[in-house]
Amino acid sequence: GAVVSQHPSWVICKSGTSVKIECRSLDFQATTMFWYRQFPKQSLMLMATSNEGSKATYEQGVEKDKFLINHASLTLSTLTVTSAHPEDSSFYICRVGGGGAEQYFGPGTRLTVT
Amino acid sequence: GESVGLHLPTLSVQEGDNSIINCAYSNSASDYFIWYKQESGKGPQFIIDIRSNMDKRQGQRVTVLLNKTVKHLSLQIAATQPGDSAVYFCAERGGKLIFGQGTELSVKP
């Protein structure tokens, strides 16, 4: 099965700065990757669908200018949180798409904005 | 829309007992359902899935039941162990993969 990694696993940044999170599919070529956000004690919320070579599709209520997604290759998608604020502190998780690939999530990235 | 809970319901069971975790789904057109286990600070881990044309599927120590009439999904864990302590999410796929609220399972030794 697909192995998915995320980097960094945790990051602390100051309010107003930008943070980039990487999601890599190590052994599976993914034309589609998904980004989720999870607040403490809550479920996973789909933020956006990352499409290789084209623009990402954002869910309603997710600011595309704040959460920049780039899917430049079949194995890498990046999520950049721009001008981060404390309310952006969350657990960000990616998932690899593809037939039967609902199984493959990354380990998550814990973002804390101070 | 997305299913987001304000808090997680909890289930506490004694080690060795069977656990039943329930989930209600919303989209009658969903064709595929999955149960995930999520340990603290980690990403969701696939447990078992079931297609909408089935009503039961068994894995190792786990069984998923699907009742499409009432749009209900359950996960049964046999002989629950301390290592089963985690948050369990159901998810439905009807186009997108949508997560349910989640249940926190606590296993008492």
PDB file of C-alpha atoms in Angstrom:
ATOM      1  CA  GLY A   1       0.000   0.000   0.000  1.00  0.00           C
ATOM      2  CA  ALA A   2       0.856   3.631  -0.240  1.00  0.00           C
ATOM      3  CA  VAL A   3       3.141   5.166   2.348  1.00  0.00           C
ATOM      4  CA  VAL A   4       2.491   8.815   3.056  1.00  0.00           C
ATOM      5  CA  SER A   5       4.809  11.124   4.934  1.00  0.00           C
ATOM      6  CA  GLN A   6       4.420  14.666   6.162  1.00  0.00           C
ATOM      7  CA  HIS A   7       7.015  17.222   7.072  1.00  0.00           C
ATOM      8  CA  PRO A   8       7.365  18.722   9.538  1.00  0.00           C
ATOM      9  CA  SER A   9       5.568  16.603  12.111  1.00  0.00           C
ATOM     10  CA  TRP A  10       5.154  19.662  14.282  1.00  0.00           C
ATOM     11  CA  VAL A  11       5.904  23.340  13.931  1.00  0.00           C
ATOM     12  CA  ILE A  12       5.603  26.409  16.094  1.00  0.00           C
ATOM     13  CA  CYS A  13       5.518  29.776  14.402  1.00  0.00           C
ATOM     14  CA  LYS A  14       4.819  33.365  15.285  1.00  0.00           C
ATOM     15  CA  SER A  15       1.625  35.101  14.321  1.00  0.00           C
ATOM     16  CA  GLY A  16       1.898  36.716  10.907  1.00  0.00           C
ATOM     17  CA  THR A  17       4.450  34.328   9.481  1.00  0.00           C
ATOM     18  CA  SER A  18       3.880  31.651   6.858  1.00  0.00           C
ATOM     19  CA  VAL A  19       4.378  27.940   7.266  1.00  0.00           C
ATOM     20  CA  LYS A  20       4.763  25.272   4.591  1.00  0.00           C
ATOM     21  CA  ILE A  21       3.706  21.684   5.189  1.00  0.00           C
ATOM     22  CA  GLU A  22       4.767  18.940   2.811  1.00  0.00           C
ATOM     23  CA  CYS A  23       2.896  15.747   2.006  1.00  0.00           C
ATOM     24  CA  ARG A  24       4.755  13.042   0.142  1.00  0.00           C
ATOM     25  CA  SER A  25       3.458   9.844  -1.343  1.00  0.00           C
ATOM     26  CA  LEU A  26       6.509   7.623  -1.110  1.00  0.00           C
ATOM     27  CA  ASP A  27       5.494   4.712  -3.286  1.00  0.00           C
ATOM     28  CA  PHE A  28       2.305   5.729  -5.024  1.00  0.00           C
ATOM     29  CA  GLN A  29       1.848   8.246  -7.790  1.00  0.00           C
ATOM     30  CA  ALA A  30      -0.993  10.417  -6.670  1.00  0.00           C
ATOM     31  CA  THR A  31      -2.717  12.726  -9.115  1.00  0.00           C
ATOM     32  CA  THR A  32      -4.932  13.772  -6.259  1.00  0.00           C
ATOM     33  CA  MET A  33      -4.173  14.492  -2.629  1.00  0.00           C
ATOM     34  CA  PHE A  34      -6.480  15.811   0.032  1.00  0.00           C
ATOM     35  CA  TRP A  35      -5.800  18.165   2.926  1.00  0.00           C
ATOM     36  CA  TYR A  36      -7.726  17.944   6.182  1.00  0.00           C
ATOM     37  CA  ARG A  37      -7.721  20.010   9.320  1.00  0.00           C
ATOM     38  CA  GLN A  38      -8.577  18.652  12.712  1.00  0.00           C
ATOM     39  CA  PHE A  39      -9.164  20.680  15.850  1.00  0.00           C
ATOM     40  CA  PRO A  40      -8.844  19.015  19.269  1.00  0.00           C
ATOM     41  CA  LYS A  41     -11.603  16.556  20.064  1.00  0.00           C
ATOM     42  CA  GLN A  42     -13.178  17.096  16.662  1.00  0.00           C
ATOM     43  CA  SER A  43     -13.502  15.255  13.412  1.00  0.00           C
ATOM     44  CA  LEU A  44     -11.454  15.728  10.268  1.00  0.00           C
ATOM     45  CA  MET A  45     -12.614  18.538   8.026  1.00  0.00           C
ATOM     46  CA  LEU A  46     -11.747  18.433   4.365  1.00  0.00           C
ATOM     47  CA  MET A  47     -10.067  21.693   3.392  1.00  0.00           C
ATOM     48  CA  ALA A  48      -9.141  21.167  -0.209  1.00  0.00           C
ATOM     49  CA  THR A  49      -8.396  18.718  -2.967  1.00  0.00           C
ATOM     50  CA  SER A  50      -4.966  19.041  -4.484  1.00  0.00           C
ATOM     51  CA  ASN A  51      -4.724  18.167  -8.165  1.00  0.00           C
ATOM     52  CA  GLU A  52      -1.383  17.490  -9.812  1.00  0.00           C
ATOM     53  CA  GLY A  53      -0.618  20.089 -12.416  1.00  0.00           C
ATOM     54  CA  SER A  54      -3.731  22.150 -11.851  1.00  0.00           C
ATOM     55  CA  LYS A  55      -5.397  24.353  -9.296  1.00  0.00           C
ATOM     56  CA  ALA A  56      -6.622  22.984  -6.025  1.00  0.00           C
ATOM     57  CA  THR A  57     -10.314  22.769  -5.252  1.00  0.00           C
ATOM     58  CA  TYR A  58     -11.249  24.354  -1.939  1.00  0.00           C
ATOM     59  CA  GLU A  59     -14.153  23.482   0.298  1.00  0.00           C
ATOM     60  CA  GLN A  60     -16.694  26.100   1.196  1.00  0.00           C
ATOM     61  CA  GLY A  61     -15.426  28.449   3.863  1.00  0.00           C
ATOM     62  CA  VAL A  62     -11.738  27.697   3.280  1.00  0.00           C
ATOM     63  CA  GLU A  63      -9.788  30.746   2.106  1.00  0.00           C
ATOM     64  CA  LYS A  64      -7.713  29.802  -0.903  1.00  0.00           C
ATOM     65  CA  ASP A  65      -5.467  32.844  -0.507  1.00  0.00           C
ATOM     66  CA  LYS A  66      -4.677  31.862   3.046  1.00  0.00           C
ATOM     67  CA  PHE A  67      -4.130  28.162   2.481  1.00  0.00           C
ATOM     68  CA  LEU A  68      -2.009  27.877  -0.619  1.00  0.00           C
ATOM     69  CA  ILE A  69      -1.762  24.429  -2.141  1.00  0.00           C
ATOM     70  CA  ASN A  70       0.761  23.335  -4.707  1.00  0.00           C
ATOM     71  CA  HIS A  71       0.828  19.869  -6.258  1.00  0.00           C
ATOM     72  CA  ALA A  72       3.784  20.077  -8.565  1.00  0.00           C
ATOM     73  CA  SER A  73       4.507  16.381  -8.893  1.00  0.00           C
ATOM     74  CA  LEU A  74       2.783  13.045  -8.494  1.00  0.00           C
ATOM     75  CA  THR A  75       4.461  12.495  -5.156  1.00  0.00           C
ATOM     76  CA  LEU A  76       4.400  15.891  -3.476  1.00  0.00           C
ATOM     77  CA  SER A  77       1.730  18.316  -2.386  1.00  0.00           C
ATOM     78  CA  THR A  78       2.411  21.318  -0.179  1.00  0.00           C
ATOM     79  CA  LEU A  79       0.099  23.363   1.992  1.00  0.00           C
ATOM     80  CA  THR A  80       1.266  26.842   2.943  1.00  0.00           C
ATOM     81  CA  VAL A  81      -0.537  28.629   5.731  1.00  0.00           C
ATOM     82  CA  THR A  82       0.039  32.297   5.005  1.00  0.00           C
ATOM     83  CA  SER A  83      -0.015  35.009   7.656  1.00  0.00           C
ATOM     84  CA  ALA A  84      -0.790  32.443  10.294  1.00  0.00           C
ATOM     85  CA  HIS A  85      -2.821  33.382  13.334  1.00  0.00           C
ATOM     86  CA  PRO A  86      -3.467  31.510  16.584  1.00  0.00           C
ATOM     87  CA  GLU A  87      -6.827  30.310  15.283  1.00  0.00           C
ATOM     88  CA  ASP A  88      -4.956  28.444  12.532  1.00  0.00           C
ATOM     89  CA  SER A  89      -3.365  26.254  15.163  1.00  0.00           C
ATOM     90  CA  SER A  90      -4.543  22.774  14.335  1.00  0.00           C
ATOM     91  CA  PHE A  91      -3.565  19.298  13.188  1.00  0.00           C
ATOM     92  CA  TYR A  92      -3.173  19.183   9.417  1.00  0.00           C
ATOM     93  CA  ILE A  93      -3.418  15.796   7.729  1.00  0.00           C
ATOM     94  CA  CYS A  94      -3.045  14.822   4.097  1.00  0.00           C
ATOM     95  CA  ARG A  95      -4.483  11.837   2.285  1.00  0.00           C
ATOM     96  CA  VAL A  96      -3.498  10.230  -0.965  1.00  0.00           C
ATOM     97  CA  GLY A  97      -6.291   9.858  -3.516  1.00  0.00           C
ATOM     98  CA  GLY A  98      -6.931   7.195  -6.073  1.00  0.00           C
ATOM     99  CA  GLY A  99      -9.013   4.081  -6.378  1.00  0.00           C
ATOM    100  CA  GLY A 100      -9.105   2.258  -3.080  1.00  0.00           C
ATOM    101  CA  ALA A 101      -6.709   4.755  -1.596  1.00  0.00           C
ATOM    102  CA  GLU A 102      -8.978   5.974   1.145  1.00  0.00           C
ATOM    103  CA  GLN A 103      -6.709   4.036   3.405  1.00  0.00           C
ATOM    104  CA  TYR A 104      -3.647   6.180   3.107  1.00  0.00           C
ATOM    105  CA  PHE A 105      -3.306   9.144   5.392  1.00  0.00           C
ATOM    106  CA  GLY A 106      -0.198  10.972   6.405  1.00  0.00           C
ATOM    107  CA  PRO A 107       0.869  11.087  10.044  1.00  0.00           C
ATOM    108  CA  GLY A 108      -0.226  14.699  10.418  1.00  0.00           C
ATOM    109  CA  THR A 109       1.462  18.001  11.195  1.00  0.00           C
ATOM    110  CA  ARG A 110       0.756  19.840  14.417  1.00  0.00           C
ATOM    111  CA  LEU A 111       0.823  23.592  13.852  1.00  0.00           C
ATOM    112  CA  THR A 112       0.941  25.947  16.802  1.00  0.00           C
ATOM    113  CA  VAL A 113       0.808  29.666  16.138  1.00  0.00           C
ATOM    114  CA  THR A 114       1.896  31.879  19.014  1.00  0.00           C
TER     115      THR A 114
ATOM    116  CA  GLY B   1     -21.459  19.534   4.361  1.00  0.00           C
ATOM    117  CA  GLU B   2     -18.728  18.275   6.625  1.00  0.00           C
ATOM    118  CA  SER B   3     -19.572  16.521   9.850  1.00  0.00           C
ATOM    119  CA  VAL B   4     -17.847  18.289  12.680  1.00  0.00           C
ATOM    120  CA  GLY B   5     -18.496  17.436  16.282  1.00  0.00           C
ATOM    121  CA  LEU B   6     -18.186  19.888  19.115  1.00  0.00           C
ATOM    122  CA  HIS B   7     -17.042  17.100  21.391  1.00  0.00           C
ATOM    123  CA  LEU B   8     -16.403  13.419  21.121  1.00  0.00           C
ATOM    124  CA  PRO B   9     -18.744  10.866  22.686  1.00  0.00           C
ATOM    125  CA  THR B  10     -16.872   8.352  24.752  1.00  0.00           C
ATOM    126  CA  LEU B  11     -17.204   4.639  25.268  1.00  0.00           C
ATOM    127  CA  SER B  12     -15.526   2.949  28.191  1.00  0.00           C
ATOM    128  CA  VAL B  13     -15.196  -0.829  28.230  1.00  0.00           C
ATOM    129  CA  GLN B  14     -13.436  -3.416  30.304  1.00  0.00           C
ATOM    130  CA  GLU B  15     -10.513  -5.242  28.774  1.00  0.00           C
ATOM    131  CA  GLY B  16     -11.702  -8.454  27.197  1.00  0.00           C
ATOM    132  CA  ASP B  17     -15.237  -7.243  26.606  1.00  0.00           C
ATOM    133  CA  ASN B  18     -16.663  -6.570  23.178  1.00  0.00           C
ATOM    134  CA  SER B  19     -17.037  -2.974  22.001  1.00  0.00           C
ATOM    135  CA  ILE B  20     -19.670  -1.599  19.695  1.00  0.00           C
ATOM    136  CA  ILE B  21     -19.177   1.808  18.155  1.00  0.00           C
ATOM    137  CA  ASN B  22     -22.014   3.331  16.197  1.00  0.00           C
ATOM    138  CA  CYS B  23     -22.207   5.862  13.440  1.00  0.00           C
ATOM    139  CA  ALA B  24     -25.038   7.492  11.527  1.00  0.00           C
ATOM    140  CA  TYR B  25     -24.319   8.612   7.999  1.00  0.00           C
ATOM    141  CA  SER B  26     -26.118  11.176   5.956  1.00  0.00           C
ATOM    142  CA  ASN B  27     -25.830  10.425   2.256  1.00  0.00           C
ATOM    143  CA  SER B  28     -27.968   7.576   0.996  1.00  0.00           C
ATOM    144  CA  ALA B  29     -25.950   7.655  -2.245  1.00  0.00           C
ATOM    145  CA  SER B  30     -22.672   6.830  -0.479  1.00  0.00           C
ATOM    146  CA  ASP B  31     -21.203   3.705  -2.001  1.00  0.00           C
ATOM    147  CA  TYR B  32     -18.396   2.930   0.379  1.00  0.00           C
ATOM    148  CA  PHE B  33     -17.859   3.181   4.107  1.00  0.00           C
ATOM    149  CA  ILE B  34     -14.695   3.013   6.129  1.00  0.00           C
ATOM    150  CA  TRP B  35     -13.756   2.810   9.784  1.00  0.00           C
ATOM    151  CA  TYR B  36     -10.588   4.482  10.985  1.00  0.00           C
ATOM    152  CA  LYS B  37      -8.684   4.394  14.243  1.00  0.00           C
ATOM    153  CA  GLN B  38      -6.832   7.495  15.312  1.00  0.00           C
ATOM    154  CA  GLU B  39      -4.386   7.504  18.165  1.00  0.00           C
ATOM    155  CA  SER B  40      -3.402  10.744  19.822  1.00  0.00           C
ATOM    156  CA  GLY B  41      -1.151  12.872  17.638  1.00  0.00           C
ATOM    157  CA  LYS B  42      -1.311  10.520  14.655  1.00  0.00           C
ATOM    158  CA  GLY B  43      -3.119  10.324  11.367  1.00  0.00           C
ATOM    159  CA  PRO B  44      -6.134   8.048  10.875  1.00  0.00           C
ATOM    160  CA  GLN B  45      -5.374   4.385  10.404  1.00  0.00           C
ATOM    161  CA  PHE B  46      -7.587   2.265   8.169  1.00  0.00           C
ATOM    162  CA  ILE B  47      -9.363  -0.554   9.984  1.00  0.00           C
ATOM    163  CA  ILE B  48     -11.997  -2.004   7.717  1.00  0.00           C
ATOM    164  CA  ASP B  49     -14.264  -0.981   4.894  1.00  0.00           C
ATOM    165  CA  ILE B  50     -17.570  -2.118   3.460  1.00  0.00           C
ATOM    166  CA  ARG B  51     -19.325  -1.453   0.189  1.00  0.00           C
ATOM    167  CA  SER B  52     -22.919  -0.378   0.080  1.00  0.00           C
ATOM    168  CA  ASN B  53     -24.032  -3.657  -1.508  1.00  0.00           C
ATOM    169  CA  MET B  54     -22.975  -5.548   1.612  1.00  0.00           C
ATOM    170  CA  ASP B  55     -24.419  -5.539   5.104  1.00  0.00           C
ATOM    171  CA  LYS B  56     -21.627  -7.216   7.017  1.00  0.00           C
ATOM    172  CA  ARG B  57     -17.921  -7.637   6.722  1.00  0.00           C
ATOM    173  CA  GLN B  58     -15.507  -9.264   9.127  1.00  0.00           C
ATOM    174  CA  GLY B  59     -11.860  -8.675   9.728  1.00  0.00           C
ATOM    175  CA  GLN B  60      -9.472  -9.702  12.409  1.00  0.00           C
ATOM    176  CA  ARG B  61     -11.332  -9.081  15.687  1.00  0.00           C
ATOM    177  CA  VAL B  62     -13.487  -6.466  13.968  1.00  0.00           C
ATOM    178  CA  THR B  63     -16.843  -6.614  12.248  1.00  0.00           C
ATOM    179  CA  VAL B  64     -18.600  -3.821  10.421  1.00  0.00           C
ATOM    180  CA  LEU B  65     -22.363  -3.837  10.005  1.00  0.00           C
ATOM    181  CA  LEU B  66     -24.193  -1.636   7.559  1.00  0.00           C
ATOM    182  CA  ASN B  67     -27.916  -0.891   7.765  1.00  0.00           C
ATOM    183  CA  LYS B  68     -28.847   1.188   4.773  1.00  0.00           C
ATOM    184  CA  THR B  69     -32.495   1.393   5.777  1.00  0.00           C
ATOM    185  CA  VAL B  70     -31.680   3.592   8.734  1.00  0.00           C
ATOM    186  CA  LYS B  71     -28.316   4.806   7.446  1.00  0.00           C
ATOM    187  CA  HIS B  72     -26.413   3.290  10.311  1.00  0.00           C
ATOM    188  CA  LEU B  73     -22.951   1.813  10.524  1.00  0.00           C
ATOM    189  CA  SER B  74     -21.382  -0.012  13.426  1.00  0.00           C
ATOM    190  CA  LEU B  75     -17.964  -1.327  14.317  1.00  0.00           C
ATOM    191  CA  GLN B  76     -17.695  -4.268  16.642  1.00  0.00           C
ATOM    192  CA  ILE B  77     -14.383  -5.029  18.289  1.00  0.00           C
ATOM    193  CA  ALA B  78     -14.092  -8.429  19.902  1.00  0.00           C
ATOM    194  CA  ALA B  79     -12.077  -8.986  23.078  1.00  0.00           C
ATOM    195  CA  THR B  80     -11.132  -5.337  23.374  1.00  0.00           C
ATOM    196  CA  GLN B  81      -7.551  -4.704  24.407  1.00  0.00           C
ATOM    197  CA  PRO B  82      -5.845  -1.655  25.946  1.00  0.00           C
ATOM    198  CA  GLY B  83      -4.163  -1.050  22.599  1.00  0.00           C
ATOM    199  CA  ASP B  84      -7.582  -0.483  21.088  1.00  0.00           C
ATOM    200  CA  SER B  85      -7.941   2.744  23.073  1.00  0.00           C
ATOM    201  CA  ALA B  86      -8.222   5.501  20.494  1.00  0.00           C
ATOM    202  CA  VAL B  87     -10.726   7.642  18.659  1.00  0.00           C
ATOM    203  CA  TYR B  88     -12.725   5.802  16.015  1.00  0.00           C
ATOM    204  CA  PHE B  89     -14.191   7.555  13.005  1.00  0.00           C
ATOM    205  CA  CYS B  90     -16.542   6.306  10.380  1.00  0.00           C
ATOM    206  CA  ALA B  91     -16.359   7.843   6.930  1.00  0.00           C
ATOM    207  CA  GLU B  92     -18.635   7.661   3.926  1.00  0.00           C
ATOM    208  CA  ARG B  93     -17.764   8.147   0.307  1.00  0.00           C
ATOM    209  CA  GLY B  94     -20.333   9.642  -2.020  1.00  0.00           C
ATOM    210  CA  GLY B  95     -17.943  11.560  -4.194  1.00  0.00           C
ATOM    211  CA  LYS B  96     -15.944  13.021  -1.360  1.00  0.00           C
ATOM    212  CA  LEU B  97     -14.815  11.192   1.744  1.00  0.00           C
ATOM    213  CA  ILE B  98     -16.781  12.654   4.641  1.00  0.00           C
ATOM    214  CA  PHE B  99     -15.964  11.868   8.245  1.00  0.00           C
ATOM    215  CA  GLY B 100     -18.391  11.266  11.045  1.00  0.00           C
ATOM    216  CA  GLN B 101     -18.123  12.706  14.507  1.00  0.00           C
ATOM    217  CA  GLY B 102     -15.912  10.072  16.086  1.00  0.00           C
ATOM    218  CA  THR B 103     -16.077   8.090  19.308  1.00  0.00           C
ATOM    219  CA  GLU B 104     -13.360   7.907  21.909  1.00  0.00           C
ATOM    220  CA  LEU B 105     -12.863   4.352  23.116  1.00  0.00           C
ATOM    221  CA  SER B 106     -11.269   3.883  26.510  1.00  0.00           C
ATOM    222  CA  VAL B 107     -10.309   0.369  27.593  1.00  0.00           C
ATOM    223  CA  LYS B 108      -9.966  -0.278  31.302  1.00  0.00           C
ATOM    224  CA  PRO B 109      -7.463  -2.962  32.294  1.00  0.00           C
TER     225      PRO B 109
END
